[in-house]
Coordinates of N, CA and C in Angstrom, one line a residue:
M1 N 107.0 92.5 85.3 CA 105.8 91.7 85.5 C 105.6 90.9 84.3
A2 N 105.5 89.6 84.4 CA 105.4 88.7 83.2 C 104.1 89.1 82.4
G3 N 104.3 89.3 81.1 CA 103.2 89.6 80.2 C 102.7 91.1 80.3
T4 N 103.3 91.9 81.1 CA 102.9 93.3 81.1 C 104.0 94.2 80.7
D5 N 103.7 95.1 79.8 CA 104.8 95.9 79.3 C 105.1 97.1 80.2
N6 N 106.3 97.6 80.0 CA 106.7 98.7 80.9 C 105.8 99.9 81.0
A7 N 105.2 100.2 79.9 CA 104.2 101.3 79.8 C 103.0 101.1 80.8
K8 N 102.6 99.9 80.8 CA 101.4 99.5 81.7 C 101.9 99.7 83.2
V9 N 103.1 99.2 83.5 CA 103.6 99.3 84.9 C 103.7 100.8 85.2
K10 N 104.3 101.6 84.3 CA 104.4 103.1 84.6 C 103.0 103.7 84.8
E11 N 102.0 103.3 84.0 CA 100.7 103.8 84.2 C 100.1 103.4 85.6
L12 N 100.4 102.2 86.0 CA 99.9 101.7 87.3 C 100.5 102.5 88.4
V13 N 101.8 102.7 88.3 CA 102.6 103.5 89.3 C 102.0 105.0 89.3
L14 N 101.8 105.6 88.2 CA 101.3 107.0 88.2 C 99.9 107.0 88.8
K15 N 99.1 106.1 88.5 CA 97.7 106.1 89.0 C 97.7 105.9 90.5
C16 N 98.6 105.1 91.1 CA 98.7 105.0 92.5 C 99.2 106.2 93.2
M17 N 100.1 107.0 92.5 CA 100.5 108.2 93.0 C 99.4 109.3 93.0
H18 N 98.6 109.3 91.9 CA 97.5 110.2 91.9 C 96.5 109.9 92.9
A19 N 96.2 108.6 93.2 CA 95.3 108.2 94.2 C 95.7 108.6 95.6
R20 N 97.0 108.7 95.8 CA 97.5 109.2 97.1 C 97.1 110.6 97.3
E21 N 97.1 111.4 96.2 CA 96.6 112.8 96.3 C 95.2 112.9 96.8
M22 N 94.4 111.9 96.6 CA 93.0 111.9 96.9 C 92.7 111.5 98.4
A23 N 93.7 111.0 99.1 CA 93.5 110.4 100.4 C 92.9 111.4 101.4
Y24 N 92.0 110.9 102.2 CA 91.4 111.6 103.3 C 92.1 111.1 104.6
C25 N 93.0 111.9 105.1 CA 93.8 111.5 106.2 C 94.1 112.6 107.2
P26 N 93.1 113.3 107.7 CA 93.3 114.4 108.6 C 93.9 114.1 109.9
Y27 N 93.9 112.8 110.3 CA 94.4 112.5 111.7 C 95.8 112.0 111.6
S28 N 96.1 111.1 110.7 CA 97.5 110.6 110.6 C 98.4 111.5 109.7
R29 N 97.7 112.2 108.8 CA 98.5 112.9 107.8 C 99.5 112.0 107.0
F30 N 99.0 110.8 106.8 CA 99.8 109.8 106.1 C 99.0 109.3 104.9
P31 N 99.1 110.0 103.8 CA 98.3 109.6 102.6 C 98.9 108.4 101.9
V32 N 98.1 107.5 101.5 CA 98.5 106.3 100.8 C 97.6 106.2 99.6
G33 N 98.2 105.7 98.5 CA 97.5 105.5 97.2 C 97.8 104.1 96.8
A34 N 96.8 103.5 96.1 CA 97.0 102.1 95.5 C 96.3 102.1 94.2
A35 N 96.8 101.3 93.3 CA 96.2 101.0 92.0 C 96.4 99.5 91.7
I36 N 95.3 98.9 91.3 CA 95.2 97.5 91.1 C 95.1 97.3 89.6
L37 N 95.9 96.4 89.0 CA 95.7 96.0 87.6 C 94.9 94.7 87.6
T38 N 93.8 94.7 86.9 CA 93.0 93.5 86.8 C 93.5 92.6 85.7
A39 N 93.0 91.4 85.7 CA 93.5 90.4 84.7 C 93.2 90.9 83.3
D40 N 92.1 91.7 83.1 CA 91.7 92.1 81.8 C 92.3 93.5 81.4
G41 N 93.2 94.0 82.3 CA 93.9 95.2 81.9 C 93.4 96.5 82.5
A42 N 92.3 96.5 83.2 CA 91.7 97.7 83.8 C 92.6 98.1 85.0
I43 N 92.6 99.3 85.4 CA 93.3 99.8 86.6 C 92.3 100.5 87.5
I44 N 92.2 100.0 88.7 CA 91.2 100.5 89.7 C 92.1 101.1 90.8
T45 N 91.7 102.3 91.2 CA 92.5 103.0 92.3 C 91.8 103.0 93.6
G46 N 92.6 103.3 94.6 CA 92.0 103.5 96.0 C 92.9 104.4 96.8
C47 N 92.4 105.0 97.8 CA 93.2 105.8 98.7 C 92.7 105.5 100.2
N48 N 93.5 105.8 101.1 CA 93.1 105.6 102.5 C 92.0 106.7 102.9
V49 N 91.0 106.2 103.6 CA 89.9 107.1 104.1 C 89.8 106.9 105.6
E50 N 90.3 107.9 106.3 CA 90.3 107.9 107.8 C 88.9 108.2 108.3
N51 N 88.8 107.9 109.6 CA 87.5 108.2 110.3 C 87.9 108.6 111.8
S52 N 87.1 109.5 112.3 CA 87.5 109.9 113.7 C 87.3 108.8 114.7
S53 N 86.6 107.8 114.4 CA 86.6 106.5 115.1 C 87.6 105.6 114.4
F54 N 88.9 105.7 114.8 CA 90.0 105.2 114.1 C 89.9 103.8 113.5
G55 N 89.2 102.9 114.3 CA 89.0 101.6 113.8 C 88.2 101.4 112.5
L56 N 87.5 102.5 112.1 CA 86.7 102.5 110.9 C 87.5 102.9 109.7
T57 N 88.8 103.3 109.9 CA 89.6 103.8 108.8 C 89.8 102.6 107.8
V58 N 89.9 102.9 106.5 CA 90.1 101.9 105.5 C 91.3 102.3 104.7
C59 N 92.2 101.3 104.5 CA 93.5 101.5 103.8 C 93.2 101.6 102.3
A60 N 94.2 102.2 101.6 CA 94.1 102.4 100.2 C 93.9 101.1 99.4
E61 N 94.7 100.1 99.8 CA 94.7 98.8 99.1 C 93.3 98.2 99.2
R62 N 92.7 98.3 100.4 CA 91.3 97.7 100.6 C 90.3 98.5 99.9
T63 N 90.5 99.8 99.8 CA 89.5 100.7 99.1 C 89.6 100.2 97.6
A64 N 90.8 100.1 97.1 CA 90.9 99.7 95.6 C 90.3 98.3 95.4
I65 N 90.6 97.3 96.2 CA 90.0 96.0 96.0 C 88.5 96.0 96.1
Q66 N 88.0 96.7 97.0 CA 86.5 96.8 97.2 C 85.9 97.5 96.0
R67 N 86.5 98.5 95.5 CA 86.0 99.2 94.3 C 86.0 98.2 93.1
A68 N 87.2 97.5 93.0 CA 87.3 96.6 91.8 C 86.2 95.5 91.9
V69 N 86.0 94.9 93.1 CA 85.0 93.9 93.2 C 83.6 94.4 92.9
A70 N 83.4 95.6 93.4 CA 82.1 96.3 93.2 C 81.8 96.5 91.7
E71 N 82.9 96.6 90.9 CA 82.8 96.8 89.5 C 82.9 95.5 88.7
G72 N 82.9 94.4 89.4 CA 82.8 93.1 88.8 C 84.1 92.4 88.5
H73 N 85.2 92.9 89.0 CA 86.5 92.2 88.8 C 86.7 91.2 89.9
R74 N 87.3 90.1 89.6 CA 87.7 89.1 90.5 C 89.1 88.5 90.3
K75 N 89.7 88.9 89.2 CA 91.1 88.4 89.0 C 92.0 89.6 88.8
F76 N 93.2 89.5 89.4 CA 94.1 90.6 89.5 C 95.5 90.1 89.2
S77 N 96.3 91.0 88.6 CA 97.7 90.6 88.4 C 98.7 91.4 89.1
A78 N 98.4 92.6 89.5 CA 99.4 93.5 90.1 C 98.7 94.6 90.9
I79 N 99.5 95.2 91.8 CA 99.1 96.3 92.6 C 100.3 97.2 92.8
A80 N 100.1 98.5 92.7 CA 101.2 99.5 93.1 C 100.7 100.2 94.3
V81 N 101.6 100.5 95.2 CA 101.2 101.1 96.5 C 102.3 102.2 96.8
T82 N 101.8 103.4 97.2 CA 102.7 104.5 97.5 C 102.3 105.2 98.7
C83 N 103.2 105.9 99.4 CA 102.9 106.8 100.5 C 104.0 107.9 100.4
D84 N 104.0 108.8 101.4 CA 105.0 109.9 101.3 C 106.4 109.7 101.9
I85 N 106.6 108.4 102.3 CA 108.0 108.1 102.8 C 109.0 108.1 101.6
K86 N 110.0 108.9 101.7 CA 110.9 109.1 100.6 C 112.1 108.1 100.7
D87 N 112.5 107.7 101.9 CA 113.7 107.0 102.1 C 113.7 105.5 101.9
S88 N 112.5 104.9 101.9 CA 112.4 103.5 101.8 C 111.1 103.1 101.1
F89 N 111.1 101.8 100.7 CA 109.8 101.3 100.1 C 109.0 100.7 101.2
V90 N 107.7 101.1 101.2 CA 106.8 100.7 102.2 C 105.7 99.7 101.6
G91 N 105.5 98.6 102.3 CA 104.5 97.6 101.8 C 103.2 97.8 102.5
P92 N 102.2 97.1 102.0 CA 100.9 97.1 102.6 C 100.9 96.5 104.0
C93 N 100.0 97.0 104.8 CA 99.9 96.4 106.2 C 99.4 95.0 106.1
G94 N 99.5 94.3 107.3 CA 99.1 92.9 107.3 C 97.7 92.6 106.9
A95 N 96.8 93.5 107.4 CA 95.4 93.3 107.0 C 95.1 93.4 105.5
C96 N 95.8 94.3 104.9 CA 95.7 94.5 103.4 C 96.3 93.3 102.7
R97 N 97.4 92.8 103.2 CA 98.0 91.6 102.6 C 97.0 90.5 102.6
Q98 N 96.3 90.3 103.7 CA 95.4 89.2 103.9 C 94.2 89.4 102.9
V99 N 93.7 90.6 102.8 CA 92.6 90.9 101.9 C 93.0 90.6 100.5
L100 N 94.2 91.0 100.1 CA 94.6 90.8 98.7 C 94.7 89.3 98.4
I101 N 95.2 88.6 99.4 CA 95.5 87.1 99.1 C 94.2 86.4 98.9
E102 N 93.1 87.0 99.3 CA 91.7 86.4 99.0 C 91.5 86.2 97.5
F103 N 92.2 87.0 96.7 CA 92.0 87.0 95.3 C 93.2 86.4 94.6
G104 N 94.0 85.6 95.2 CA 95.1 84.9 94.6 C 96.4 85.3 95.2
T105 N 97.4 84.4 95.0 CA 98.7 84.6 95.5 C 99.7 85.1 94.5
D106 N 99.3 85.1 93.2 CA 100.3 85.4 92.2 C 100.3 86.9 91.8
W107 N 100.0 87.8 92.6 CA 100.1 89.2 92.3 C 101.5 89.7 92.3
V108 N 101.8 90.6 91.4 CA 103.1 91.4 91.5 C 102.7 92.6 92.3
V109 N 103.6 93.0 93.2 CA 103.4 94.2 94.0 C 104.6 95.2 93.7
Y110 N 104.2 96.4 93.4 CA 105.1 97.5 93.2 C 105.1 98.4 94.3
L111 N 106.1 98.4 95.1 CA 106.3 99.4 96.2 C 106.9 100.6 95.7
T112 N 106.2 101.7 95.8 CA 106.5 102.9 95.0 C 106.8 104.1 95.9
K113 N 107.9 104.8 95.7 CA 108.3 106.0 96.4 C 107.6 107.2 95.7
P114 N 107.6 108.3 96.5 CA 106.9 109.5 95.9 C 107.6 110.0 94.6
D115 N 108.9 109.7 94.4 CA 109.5 110.1 93.1 C 109.2 109.3 91.9
G116 N 108.4 108.2 92.1 CA 108.0 107.3 91.1 C 108.9 106.1 90.9
S117 N 110.0 106.0 91.7 CA 110.8 104.8 91.6 C 110.0 103.7 92.3
Y118 N 110.3 102.5 91.9 CA 109.5 101.4 92.5 C 110.4 100.1 92.7
K119 N 110.0 99.3 93.6 CA 110.6 98.0 93.8 C 109.6 96.9 93.5
E120 N 109.9 95.9 92.7 CA 109.0 94.9 92.4 C 109.2 93.7 93.4
T121 N 108.0 93.2 93.9 CA 108.0 92.1 94.8 C 106.8 91.3 94.5
S122 N 106.4 90.4 95.4 CA 105.2 89.6 95.1 C 104.4 89.5 96.4
L123 N 103.1 89.2 96.2 CA 102.3 89.0 97.4 C 102.7 87.7 98.2
K124 N 103.2 86.7 97.4 CA 103.7 85.5 98.1 C 104.9 85.8 99.0
E125 N 105.7 86.7 98.5 CA 106.9 87.2 99.3 C 106.5 88.0 100.5
L126 N 105.5 88.8 100.4 CA 105.0 89.7 101.4 C 104.2 89.0 102.5
L127 N 103.6 87.8 102.1 CA 102.7 87.1 103.0 C 103.0 85.6 102.9
P128 N 104.1 85.2 103.4 CA 104.4 83.7 103.2 C 103.5 82.9 104.2
L129 N 103.3 81.7 103.8 CA 102.4 80.8 104.6 C 101.0 81.4 104.9
A130 N 100.5 82.1 103.9 CA 99.2 82.8 104.1 C 98.1 81.8 104.2
F131 N 97.1 82.3 105.0 CA 95.8 81.6 105.1 C 95.0 82.1 103.9
S132 N 94.4 81.2 103.1 CA 93.7 81.6 101.9 C 92.4 80.8 101.7
P133 N 91.6 81.1 100.7 CA 90.4 80.3 100.5 C 90.7 78.8 100.3
A134 N 91.9 78.5 99.8 CA 92.2 77.1 99.6 C 92.1 76.3 100.9
H135 N 92.4 77.0 102.0 CA 92.4 76.3 103.3 C 90.9 75.9 103.8
L136 N 90.0 76.6 103.1 CA 88.6 76.4 103.4 C 87.9 75.4 102.4
G137 N 88.8 74.9 101.5 CA 88.3 74.0 100.5 C 87.7 74.7 99.3
H138 N 88.0 76.0 99.1 CA 87.5 76.8 98.0 C 88.5 77.1 97.0

């Protein structure tokens, strides 16, 4: 990631893996963790939080972005996301991609496996032709 050293990327990946451990997922048993790197270098984490009324479940990525916004952050440079799938890199769901794009298109996304290995991609790549605040004249 441009301008970010490897140690910061490793910290981001480790924090998303720790966040996965905090997931509340008694129904799906599919824990997910996310860690967002703010423009000023802070790392904010989130995990999925399920609800017996399934539609009220919140994904890890949205938990992290909501926590970051609640703490005053509005500019972000990267996010790392992990789950328990060992064989492939898994990206955020479509709803999370749309929520992330609200805060810019230039995010680096680290898709992380449980062993700590990761694949670097971008939010632009994951959500091409995205609807964004720019379409509303903002």
